[in-house]
């Protein structure tokens, strides 16, 4: 069984996807983490974000693997190294959408995401899961929230990770990424026609989880 959860940044999809995976005993596949891992490698190798052939070549020769911890949180391995925490740094967040918009990079990630999803029953979260990666997913959700609420949620999350950020920084980042992600040519952020839309603006995480579960069970 494949459960697809898409939506913009800060809507709470990763938290919801992880809890659903944990409750159902499914594999949690955070596809954003895969793009983040590639971005980390590009930064470490000092590959210019405009050098598209070099980025695609790098993606082709990169090994990305995923497992889940006990609490279903994601452990992501970049060429065998656990990068679960460095991929959350602001320098990665700032650049990731520019790398994720490249067709050649997406094609490589698409193959991997389908491979992971076929291993076990899975919950995948991202931007194009219901539209492109698994258009035949058993259940599709599009999780959204008002912009100001998404900003506050992301702020709280990053503060809990002890990141030195301001509300203004987050606003700028979400606006920029939402814009790139939803206007790009290949696999833009979009609700699949058959996805269930959930506006979580005034919902607590537990309520969202229950709502999603009620559609699955
Ligand atoms: O958690 P957050 O909403 O900040 O983003 P993420 O899920 O970690 O994804 C980071 C970035 O990866 C997004 O802003 C997109 O540019 C890209 N992404 C994508 O293009 N397609 C996906 N299926 C998932 C993420």
Coordinates of N, CA and C and ligand atoms in Angstrom, one line a residue:
X1 N 0.8 -1.2 0.0 CA 0.0 0.0 0.0 C 0.9 1.3 0.0
X2 N 0.5 2.2 -0.8 CA 1.2 3.5 -0.9 C 0.3 4.6 -0.4
X3 N 0.8 5.4 0.5 CA 0.1 6.6 0.9 C 0.9 7.8 0.5
X4 N 0.3 8.7 -0.2 CA 1.0 9.9 -0.7 C 0.6 11.1 0.0
X5 N 1.5 11.9 0.6 CA 1.2 13.1 1.3 C 2.0 14.3 0.7
X6 N 1.3 15.2 0.0 CA 2.0 16.3 -0.6 C 1.5 17.6 0.1
X7 N 2.3 18.7 -0.2 CA 1.8 20.0 0.3 C 3.0 20.9 0.4
X8 N 2.8 22.2 0.7 CA 3.9 23.2 0.7 C 4.7 23.0 2.0
X9 N 5.8 23.8 2.1 CA 6.6 23.7 3.3 C 5.9 24.2 4.5
X10 N 6.2 23.5 5.6 CA 5.7 24.0 6.9 C 4.2 23.7 7.2
X11 N 3.6 22.9 6.3 CA 2.2 22.5 6.6 C 2.0 21.4 7.6
X12 N 3.2 20.8 7.9 CA 3.1 19.7 8.9 C 3.1 18.3 8.3
X13 N 3.4 18.2 7.0 CA 3.3 16.9 6.4 C 4.3 15.9 6.9
X14 N 5.5 16.3 7.1 CA 6.5 15.3 7.6 C 6.1 14.7 8.9
X15 N 5.6 15.6 9.8 CA 5.2 15.1 11.2 C 4.0 14.1 11.0
X16 N 3.1 14.5 10.2 CA 1.9 13.6 10.0 C 2.3 12.3 9.3
X17 N 3.1 12.4 8.3 CA 3.5 11.2 7.6 C 4.3 10.3 8.5
X18 N 5.2 10.8 9.3 CA 5.9 10.0 10.2 C 5.0 9.2 11.2
X19 N 4.1 10.0 11.8 CA 3.2 9.4 12.8 C 2.3 8.3 12.1
X20 N 1.8 8.6 10.9 CA 0.9 7.6 10.2 C 1.7 6.3 10.0
X21 N 3.0 6.5 9.5 CA 3.8 5.4 9.2 C 4.1 4.6 10.4
X22 N 4.3 5.2 11.5 CA 4.6 4.5 12.8 C 3.3 3.8 13.2
X23 N 2.2 4.4 13.2 CA 0.9 3.7 13.6 C 0.6 2.5 12.7
X24 N 0.9 2.6 11.4 CA 0.5 1.5 10.5 C 1.6 0.5 10.3
X25 N 2.8 0.8 10.9 CA 4.0 -0.1 10.7 C 4.5 0.0 9.2
X26 N 4.3 1.2 8.6 CA 4.8 1.3 7.2 C 6.2 2.0 7.2
X27 N 6.9 2.0 6.1 CA 8.1 2.7 5.9 C 7.8 4.2 5.6
X28 N 8.5 5.1 6.3 CA 8.3 6.5 6.1 C 9.4 7.0 5.1
X29 N 9.0 7.5 4.0 CA 10.0 8.0 3.0 C 9.8 9.5 2.8
X30 N 10.8 10.2 3.3 CA 10.8 11.7 3.3 C 11.5 12.1 2.0
X31 N 10.8 12.3 0.9 CA 11.5 12.6 -0.4 C 12.2 13.9 -0.4
X32 N 11.8 14.9 0.4 CA 12.5 16.1 0.6 C 13.9 15.9 1.1
X33 N 14.0 14.9 2.0 CA 15.3 14.7 2.6 C 16.3 14.2 1.5
X34 N 15.8 13.5 0.5 CA 16.7 13.0 -0.6 C 17.2 14.2 -1.4
X35 N 16.3 15.2 -1.7 CA 16.8 16.4 -2.4 C 17.8 17.2 -1.5
X36 N 17.5 17.2 -0.2 CA 18.4 17.9 0.7 C 19.7 17.2 0.8
X37 N 19.8 15.9 0.8 CA 21.1 15.2 0.8 C 21.9 15.5 -0.4
X38 N 21.3 15.6 -1.6 CA 22.0 15.9 -2.8 C 22.5 17.3 -2.7
X39 N 21.7 18.2 -2.1 CA 22.1 19.6 -2.0 C 23.4 19.7 -1.1
X40 N 23.4 18.9 0.0 CA 24.5 18.9 0.9 C 25.8 18.5 0.2
X41 N 25.6 17.4 -0.6 CA 26.8 17.0 -1.4 C 27.3 18.0 -2.4
X42 N 26.4 18.7 -3.0 CA 26.7 19.7 -4.0 C 27.5 20.9 -3.3
X43 N 27.0 21.2 -2.1 CA 27.7 22.3 -1.3 C 29.1 21.8 -0.9
X44 N 29.2 20.6 -0.4 CA 30.5 20.1 0.0 C 31.5 20.0 -1.1
X45 N 31.0 19.6 -2.3 CA 31.9 19.5 -3.5 C 32.1 20.9 -4.1
X46 N 31.4 21.9 -3.6 CA 31.5 23.3 -4.2 C 31.1 23.3 -5.6
X47 N 30.0 22.5 -6.0 CA 29.5 22.5 -7.3 C 28.6 23.7 -7.4
X48 N 28.8 24.5 -8.5 CA 27.9 25.7 -8.7 C 26.5 25.3 -9.0
X49 N 25.5 26.0 -8.3 CA 24.1 25.6 -8.5 C 23.7 25.8 -10.0
X50 N 24.5 26.5 -10.7 CA 24.1 26.8 -12.1 C 24.7 25.8 -13.1
X51 N 25.7 25.0 -12.5 CA 26.3 24.0 -13.4 C 25.5 22.7 -13.5
X52 N 24.5 22.8 -14.3 CA 23.5 21.7 -14.4 C 24.1 20.3 -14.7
X53 N 25.0 20.2 -15.8 CA 25.5 18.9 -16.1 C 26.3 18.3 -14.9
X54 N 27.0 19.2 -14.2 CA 27.8 18.7 -13.0 C 26.9 18.2 -11.9
X55 N 25.8 18.9 -11.7 CA 24.8 18.5 -10.7 C 24.1 17.1 -11.0
X56 N 23.8 17.0 -12.3 CA 23.2 15.7 -12.7 C 24.2 14.6 -12.6
X57 N 25.4 14.8 -13.0 CA 26.4 13.8 -13.0 C 26.7 13.4 -11.5
X58 N 26.7 14.4 -10.6 CA 26.8 14.1 -9.2 C 25.7 13.3 -8.7
X59 N 24.4 13.6 -9.1 CA 23.2 12.9 -8.6 C 23.3 11.4 -9.1
X60 N 23.8 11.3 -10.3 CA 23.9 9.9 -10.9 C 24.9 9.0 -10.1
X61 N 26.0 9.7 -9.6 CA 27.0 8.8 -9.0 C 26.8 8.9 -7.4
X62 N 25.6 9.3 -7.0 CA 25.4 9.3 -5.5 C 24.6 8.2 -5.0
X63 N 25.0 7.7 -3.9 CA 24.2 6.6 -3.3 C 23.4 7.1 -2.1
X64 N 22.0 7.1 -2.2 CA 21.2 7.6 -1.2 C 20.4 6.4 -0.6
X65 N 20.4 6.2 0.7 CA 19.7 5.1 1.3 C 18.8 5.7 2.5
X66 N 17.7 5.0 2.7 CA 16.8 5.5 3.8 C 16.5 4.3 4.7
X67 N 16.4 4.6 6.0 CA 15.9 3.7 6.9 C 15.1 4.5 7.9
X68 N 14.3 3.8 8.8 CA 13.6 4.5 9.8 C 14.1 4.1 11.2
X69 N 14.1 5.1 12.1 CA 14.5 4.8 13.5 C 13.3 4.2 14.2
X70 N 13.4 3.8 15.4 CA 12.3 3.2 16.2 C 11.0 4.0 16.2
X71 N 11.2 5.4 16.3 CA 10.0 6.2 16.3 C 9.6 6.6 14.9
X72 N 10.1 5.9 13.9 CA 9.7 6.1 12.5 C 10.4 7.4 11.9
X73 N 11.2 8.1 12.7 CA 11.9 9.2 12.1 C 12.9 8.7 11.1
X74 N 13.2 9.6 10.2 CA 14.0 9.1 9.1 C 15.5 9.2 9.3
X75 N 16.2 8.1 8.9 CA 17.6 8.1 8.9 C 18.0 8.1 7.4
X76 N 18.8 9.1 7.0 CA 19.2 9.2 5.6 C 20.7 9.1 5.4
X77 N 21.1 8.2 4.5 CA 22.5 7.9 4.3 C 22.9 8.4 3.0
X78 N 23.9 9.3 3.0 CA 24.5 9.9 1.7 C 25.8 9.2 1.5
X79 N 25.9 8.4 0.5 CA 27.1 7.6 0.2 C 27.6 6.9 1.5
X80 N 26.7 6.4 2.2 CA 27.0 5.6 3.4 C 27.1 6.4 4.7
X81 N 27.0 7.7 4.6 CA 27.2 8.6 5.8 C 25.8 9.1 6.3
X82 N 25.6 9.0 7.6 CA 24.3 9.5 8.1 C 24.3 11.0 8.1
X83 N 23.4 11.6 7.3 CA 23.3 13.0 7.1 C 22.0 13.6 7.6
X84 N 21.3 12.8 8.4 CA 19.9 13.2 8.9 C 19.9 14.6 9.5
X85 N 20.9 14.9 10.3 CA 20.9 16.3 10.9 C 21.5 17.4 10.0
X86 N 22.7 17.2 9.4 CA 23.2 18.3 8.6 C 22.3 18.8 7.4
X87 N 21.4 17.9 6.9 CA 20.5 18.3 5.8 C 19.5 19.4 6.2
X88 N 19.4 19.6 7.5 CA 18.3 20.6 8.0 C 19.0 22.0 8.2
X89 N 20.3 22.1 7.9 CA 20.9 23.4 8.1 C 20.3 24.5 7.1
X90 N 20.3 25.7 7.5 CA 19.7 26.8 6.7 C 20.4 26.9 5.3
X91 N 21.7 26.6 5.2 CA 22.4 26.8 3.9 C 21.8 25.7 2.9
X92 N 21.4 24.6 3.4 CA 20.8 23.6 2.5 C 19.4 24.0 2.1
X93 N 18.6 24.5 3.1 CA 17.2 24.9 2.9 C 17.2 26.0 1.8
X94 N 18.1 26.9 1.9 CA 18.2 28.0 0.9 C 18.4 27.6 -0.5
X95 N 19.1 26.5 -0.7 CA 19.5 26.1 -2.0 C 18.7 24.9 -2.6
X96 N 18.0 24.2 -1.7 CA 17.5 22.9 -2.2 C 16.5 23.0 -3.4
X97 N 15.6 24.0 -3.4 CA 14.6 24.1 -4.4 C 15.3 24.4 -5.8
X98 N 16.4 25.0 -5.8 CA 17.1 25.3 -7.1 C 17.7 24.0 -7.6
X99 N 18.0 23.1 -6.8 CA 18.5 21.8 -7.3 C 17.4 20.8 -7.6
X100 N 16.3 20.9 -6.8 CA 15.2 20.0 -7.0 C 14.4 20.4 -8.2
X101 N 14.6 21.5 -8.8 CA 13.8 21.9 -10.0 C 14.4 21.3 -11.3
X102 N 15.6 20.7 -11.2 CA 16.3 20.3 -12.4 C 15.7 18.9 -12.8
X103 N 15.3 18.8 -14.1 CA 14.7 17.6 -14.6 C 15.6 16.4 -14.4
X104 N 16.9 16.5 -14.8 CA 17.8 15.4 -14.7 C 17.9 14.9 -13.3
X105 N 18.0 15.8 -12.4 CA 18.1 15.4 -10.9 C 16.8 14.7 -10.5
X106 N 15.6 15.2 -10.9 CA 14.4 14.7 -10.5 C 14.2 13.2 -11.1
X107 N 14.7 13.0 -12.3 CA 14.5 11.7 -12.9 C 15.2 10.7 -12.1
X108 N 16.4 11.0 -11.6 CA 17.2 10.1 -10.8 C 16.5 9.8 -9.5
X109 N 16.0 10.9 -8.8 CA 15.3 10.7 -7.5 C 14.0 9.9 -7.7
X110 N 13.3 10.2 -8.8 CA 12.1 9.5 -9.1 C 12.3 7.9 -9.1
X111 N 13.3 7.5 -9.8 CA 13.7 6.1 -9.9 C 13.9 5.5 -8.5
X112 N 14.6 6.3 -7.7 CA 14.9 5.8 -6.3 C 13.7 5.7 -5.4
X113 N 12.9 6.8 -5.6 CA 11.7 6.9 -4.7 C 10.7 5.7 -5.0
X114 N 10.6 5.4 -6.3 CA 9.7 4.3 -6.7 C 10.3 3.0 -6.2
X115 N 11.6 2.9 -6.2 CA 12.3 1.6 -5.8 C 12.0 1.5 -4.2
X116 N 12.2 2.5 -3.5 CA 12.0 2.5 -2.0 C 10.5 2.1 -1.7
X117 N 9.6 2.8 -2.5 CA 8.2 2.6 -2.2 C 7.7 1.2 -2.5
X118 N 8.4 0.5 -3.4 CA 8.0 -0.9 -3.8 C 8.6 -1.9 -2.8
X119 N 9.5 -1.5 -1.9 CA 10.1 -2.4 -1.0 C 9.0 -2.9 0.1
X120 N 8.2 -2.0 0.5 CA 7.3 -2.2 1.6 C 6.1 -1.3 1.5
X121 N 5.1 -1.6 2.3 CA 4.0 -0.6 2.4 C 4.6 0.7 2.9
X122 N 4.3 1.8 2.3 CA 5.0 3.1 2.6 C 4.1 4.3 2.6
X123 N 4.6 5.3 3.4 CA 4.0 6.6 3.4 C 5.1 7.5 2.9
X124 N 4.8 8.2 1.8 CA 5.8 9.1 1.2 C 5.3 10.5 1.3
X125 N 6.2 11.5 1.7 CA 5.8 12.9 1.7 C 6.7 13.7 0.8
X126 N 6.1 14.7 0.1 CA 6.9 15.5 -0.8 C 6.0 16.5 -1.5
X127 N 6.3 16.7 -2.7 CA 5.6 17.8 -3.5 C 4.8 17.1 -4.7
X128 N 5.4 16.0 -5.2 CA 4.9 15.4 -6.5 C 4.6 14.0 -6.3
X129 N 4.3 13.5 -5.1 CA 4.1 12.1 -4.9 C 2.8 11.6 -5.6
X130 N 1.7 12.3 -5.3 CA 0.4 11.9 -5.8 C 0.3 12.2 -7.3
X131 N 1.1 13.2 -7.8 CA 0.9 13.5 -9.2 C 1.9 12.8 -10.1
X132 N 3.1 12.5 -9.7 CA 4.2 12.0 -10.6 C 4.8 10.7 -10.0
X133 N 5.2 10.7 -8.8 CA 6.0 9.5 -8.3 C 5.1 8.3 -8.2
X134 N 3.9 8.4 -7.5 CA 3.0 7.3 -7.4 C 1.6 7.8 -7.8
X135 N 1.3 8.1 -9.1 CA 0.0 8.5 -9.4 C -1.1 7.5 -9.1
X136 N -0.7 6.2 -8.9 CA -1.7 5.2 -8.6 C -1.7 4.9 -7.1
X137 N -1.2 5.8 -6.3 CA -1.2 5.6 -4.8 C -2.6 5.2 -4.3
X138 N -2.6 4.4 -3.2 CA -3.9 3.9 -2.7 C -4.6 5.1 -2.1
X139 N -3.9 5.9 -1.4 CA -4.6 7.1 -0.8 C -3.7 8.3 -1.0
X140 N -4.3 9.4 -1.3 CA -3.5 10.7 -1.6 C -4.1 11.8 -0.7
X141 N -3.2 12.5 -0.1 CA -3.6 13.7 0.7 C -2.8 14.9 0.3
X142 N -3.4 16.1 0.4 CA -2.7 17.3 0.2 C -2.9 18.1 1.4
X143 N -1.8 18.3 2.2 CA -1.9 19.0 3.5 C -1.4 20.4 3.3
X144 N -2.3 21.3 3.7 CA -2.1 22.7 3.5 C -2.3 23.5 4.8
X145 N -1.9 24.8 4.8 CA -2.3 25.7 5.9 C -2.0 27.1 5.5
X146 N -2.6 28.0 6.1 CA -2.4 29.4 5.8 C -0.9 29.8 5.9
X147 N -0.4 30.7 5.1 CA 1.0 31.0 5.1 C 1.5 31.4 6.5
X148 N 0.8 32.3 7.2 CA 1.3 32.8 8.5 C 1.4 31.6 9.5
X149 N 0.5 30.7 9.4 CA 0.6 29.5 10.3 C 1.8 28.6 9.9
X150 N 2.0 28.4 8.7 CA 3.1 27.6 8.3 C 4.4 28.3 8.7
X151 N 4.5 29.6 8.6 CA 5.7 30.3 9.1 C 5.9 30.0 10.6
X152 N 4.9 30.2 11.3 CA 5.0 30.0 12.8 C 5.4 28.6 13.2
X153 N 4.8 27.6 12.5 CA 5.1 26.2 12.7 C 6.6 25.9 12.5
X154 N 7.1 26.4 11.3 CA 8.5 26.2 10.9 C 9.4 26.9 11.9
X155 N 9.0 28.1 12.4 CA 9.9 28.8 13.3 C 10.0 28.0 14.6
X156 N 8.9 27.5 15.1 CA 8.9 26.7 16.3 C 9.8 25.5 16.2
X157 N 9.6 24.8 15.1 CA 10.4 23.6 14.8 C 11.9 23.9 14.8
X158 N 12.3 25.0 14.1 CA 13.7 25.3 14.0 C 14.3 25.8 15.3
X159 N 13.5 26.5 16.1 CA 13.9 26.9 17.4 C 14.2 25.7 18.3
X160 N 13.3 24.7 18.1 CA 13.5 23.5 18.9 C 14.8 22.8 18.5
X161 N 15.3 23.0 17.3 CA 16.6 22.4 16.9 C 17.7 23.4 17.2
X162 N 17.4 24.4 18.0 CA 18.4 25.4 18.4 C 19.0 26.2 17.2
X163 N 18.2 26.4 16.2 CA 18.7 27.2 15.0 C 18.4 28.7 15.3
X164 N 19.4 29.5 14.9 CA 19.3 30.9 15.2 C 18.5 31.6 14.0
X165 N 17.2 31.5 14.0 CA 16.4 32.1 12.9 C 15.4 33.1 13.4
X166 N 15.0 34.0 12.5 CA 13.9 34.9 12.8 C 12.7 34.6 12.0
X167 N 11.6 35.1 12.4 CA 10.3 34.9 11.7 C 10.5 35.5 10.3
X168 N 11.2 36.6 10.1 CA 11.4 37.2 8.8 C 12.2 36.2 7.9
X169 N 13.2 35.6 8.4 CA 14.0 34.6 7.6 C 13.1 33.5 7.1
X170 N 12.3 33.0 8.0 CA 11.4 31.9 7.6 C 10.4 32.3 6.6
X171 N 9.8 33.5 6.8 CA 8.9 34.0 5.8 C 9.5 34.1 4.4
X172 N 10.7 34.6 4.4 CA 11.4 34.7 3.1 C 11.7 33.4 2.5
X173 N 12.1 32.4 3.3 CA 12.4 31.1 2.8 C 11.2 30.4 2.3
X174 N 10.1 30.4 3.0 CA 8.9 29.7 2.6 C 8.3 30.3 1.3
X175 N 8.4 31.6 1.3 CA 7.8 32.3 0.1 C 8.6 31.9 -1.1
X176 N 10.0 32.0 -1.0 CA 10.9 31.6 -2.1 C 10.7 30.2 -2.5
X177 N 10.7 29.3 -1.6 CA 10.6 27.8 -2.0 C 9.2 27.5 -2.5
X178 N 8.2 28.0 -1.9 CA 6.8 27.8 -2.4 C 6.7 28.2 -3.9
X179 N 7.3 29.4 -4.1 CA 7.3 30.0 -5.5 C 8.1 29.1 -6.5
X180 N 9.3 28.7 -6.1 CA 10.1 27.9 -7.1 C 9.4 26.5 -7.2
X181 N 9.0 25.9 -6.1 CA 8.4 24.6 -6.1 C 7.1 24.5 -6.9
X182 N 6.3 25.6 -6.9 CA 5.0 25.5 -7.5 C 5.0 26.0 -9.0
X183 N 6.1 26.7 -9.3 CA 6.1 27.2 -10.7 C 7.1 26.5 -11.6
X184 N 7.9 25.6 -11.0 CA 8.9 24.9 -11.9 C 8.2 24.1 -13.0
X185 N 9.0 23.8 -14.0 CA 8.4 23.1 -15.2 C 8.1 21.6 -14.9
X186 N 9.0 21.0 -14.2 CA 8.9 19.5 -14.0 C 8.4 19.2 -12.6
X187 N 7.3 18.4 -12.6 CA 6.7 17.9 -11.3 C 6.5 19.0 -10.3
X188 N 5.8 20.1 -10.7 CA 5.6 21.2 -9.7 C 4.7 20.7 -8.5
X189 N 4.8 21.5 -7.4 CA 3.9 21.2 -6.3 C 2.5 21.5 -6.7
X190 N 1.6 20.5 -6.6 CA 0.3 20.6 -7.1 C -0.6 19.5 -6.4
X191 N -1.8 19.9 -6.1 CA -2.7 18.8 -5.6 C -3.1 17.9 -6.7
X192 N -3.0 16.6 -6.5 CA -3.5 15.7 -7.5 C -5.0 15.8 -7.5
X193 N -5.7 15.6 -8.6 CA -7.1 15.8 -8.7 C -7.8 14.9 -7.7
X194 N -7.3 13.7 -7.5 CA -8.0 12.7 -6.6 C -7.4 12.7 -5.1
X195 N -6.6 13.8 -4.8 CA -6.1 13.8 -3.4 C -7.1 14.5 -2.5
X196 N -7.1 14.0 -1.2 CA -8.0 14.6 -0.2 C -7.3 15.8 0.3
X197 N -8.0 17.0 0.3 CA -7.4 18.3 0.7 C -7.7 18.5 2.2
X198 N -6.6 18.7 3.0 CA -6.9 19.0 4.4 C -6.2 20.3 4.7
X199 N -7.1 21.3 5.1 CA -6.6 22.6 5.6 C -6.3 22.5 7.1
X200 N -5.0 22.5 7.5 CA -4.7 22.3 8.9 C -4.5 23.6 9.6
X201 N -4.9 24.7 9.0 CA -4.7 26.0 9.7 C -5.1 26.0 11.1
X202 N -6.3 25.5 11.5 CA -6.6 25.5 12.9 C -6.8 24.1 13.5
X203 N -5.9 23.2 13.0 CA -6.0 21.9 13.5 C -4.7 21.5 14.2
X204 N -4.8 20.8 15.3 CA -3.5 20.3 16.0 C -3.1 19.0 15.2
X205 N -1.8 18.7 15.4 CA -1.3 17.5 14.7 C -2.1 16.3 14.9
X206 N -2.5 16.0 16.2 CA -3.3 14.8 16.5 C -4.6 14.8 15.7
X207 N -5.2 15.9 15.5 CA -6.4 16.0 14.7 C -6.2 15.6 13.3
X208 N -5.1 16.2 12.7 CA -4.7 15.9 11.3 C -4.5 14.4 11.1
X209 N -3.7 13.8 12.1 CA -3.4 12.4 12.0 C -4.7 11.6 12.0
X210 N -5.6 11.9 12.9 CA -6.9 11.2 13.0 C -7.7 11.3 11.8
X211 N -7.7 12.5 11.2 CA -8.4 12.7 10.0 C -7.8 11.8 8.8
X212 N -6.5 11.8 8.7 CA -5.9 11.1 7.6 C -6.2 9.6 7.9
X213 N -6.0 9.1 9.1 CA -6.3 7.7 9.4 C -7.7 7.3 9.1
X214 N -8.6 8.2 9.4 CA -10.1 7.9 9.1 C -10.3 7.6 7.6
X215 N -9.5 8.3 6.8 CA -9.7 8.0 5.3 C -9.0 6.7 4.9
X216 N -8.0 6.3 5.7 CA -7.2 5.1 5.3 C -7.9 3.8 5.8
X217 N -8.5 3.9 7.0 CA -9.0 2.7 7.6 C -10.4 2.4 7.1
Ligands
LIG1 O1 10.2 20.0 5.2 P1 10.2 21.1 4.2 O2 8.8 21.4 3.8 O3 11.0 22.3 4.5 O4 10.8 20.7 2.8 P2 11.3 19.2 2.4 O5 10.1 18.3 2.3 O6 12.4 18.8 3.2 O7 11.7 19.5 0.9 C1 12.8 20.4 0.6 C2 12.7 20.8 -0.8 O8 12.9 19.7 -1.7 C3 11.4 21.4 -1.3 O9 11.3 22.8 -1.0 C4 11.4 21.1 -2.8 O10 12.1 22.0 -3.5 C5 12.1 19.8 -2.8 N1 11.2 18.6 -3.0 C6 10.7 18.3 -4.2 O11 11.0 19.0 -5.2 N2 10.0 17.2 -4.4 C7 9.7 16.4 -3.4 N3 8.9 15.3 -3.7 C8 10.1 16.7 -2.1 C9 10.9 17.8 -1.9

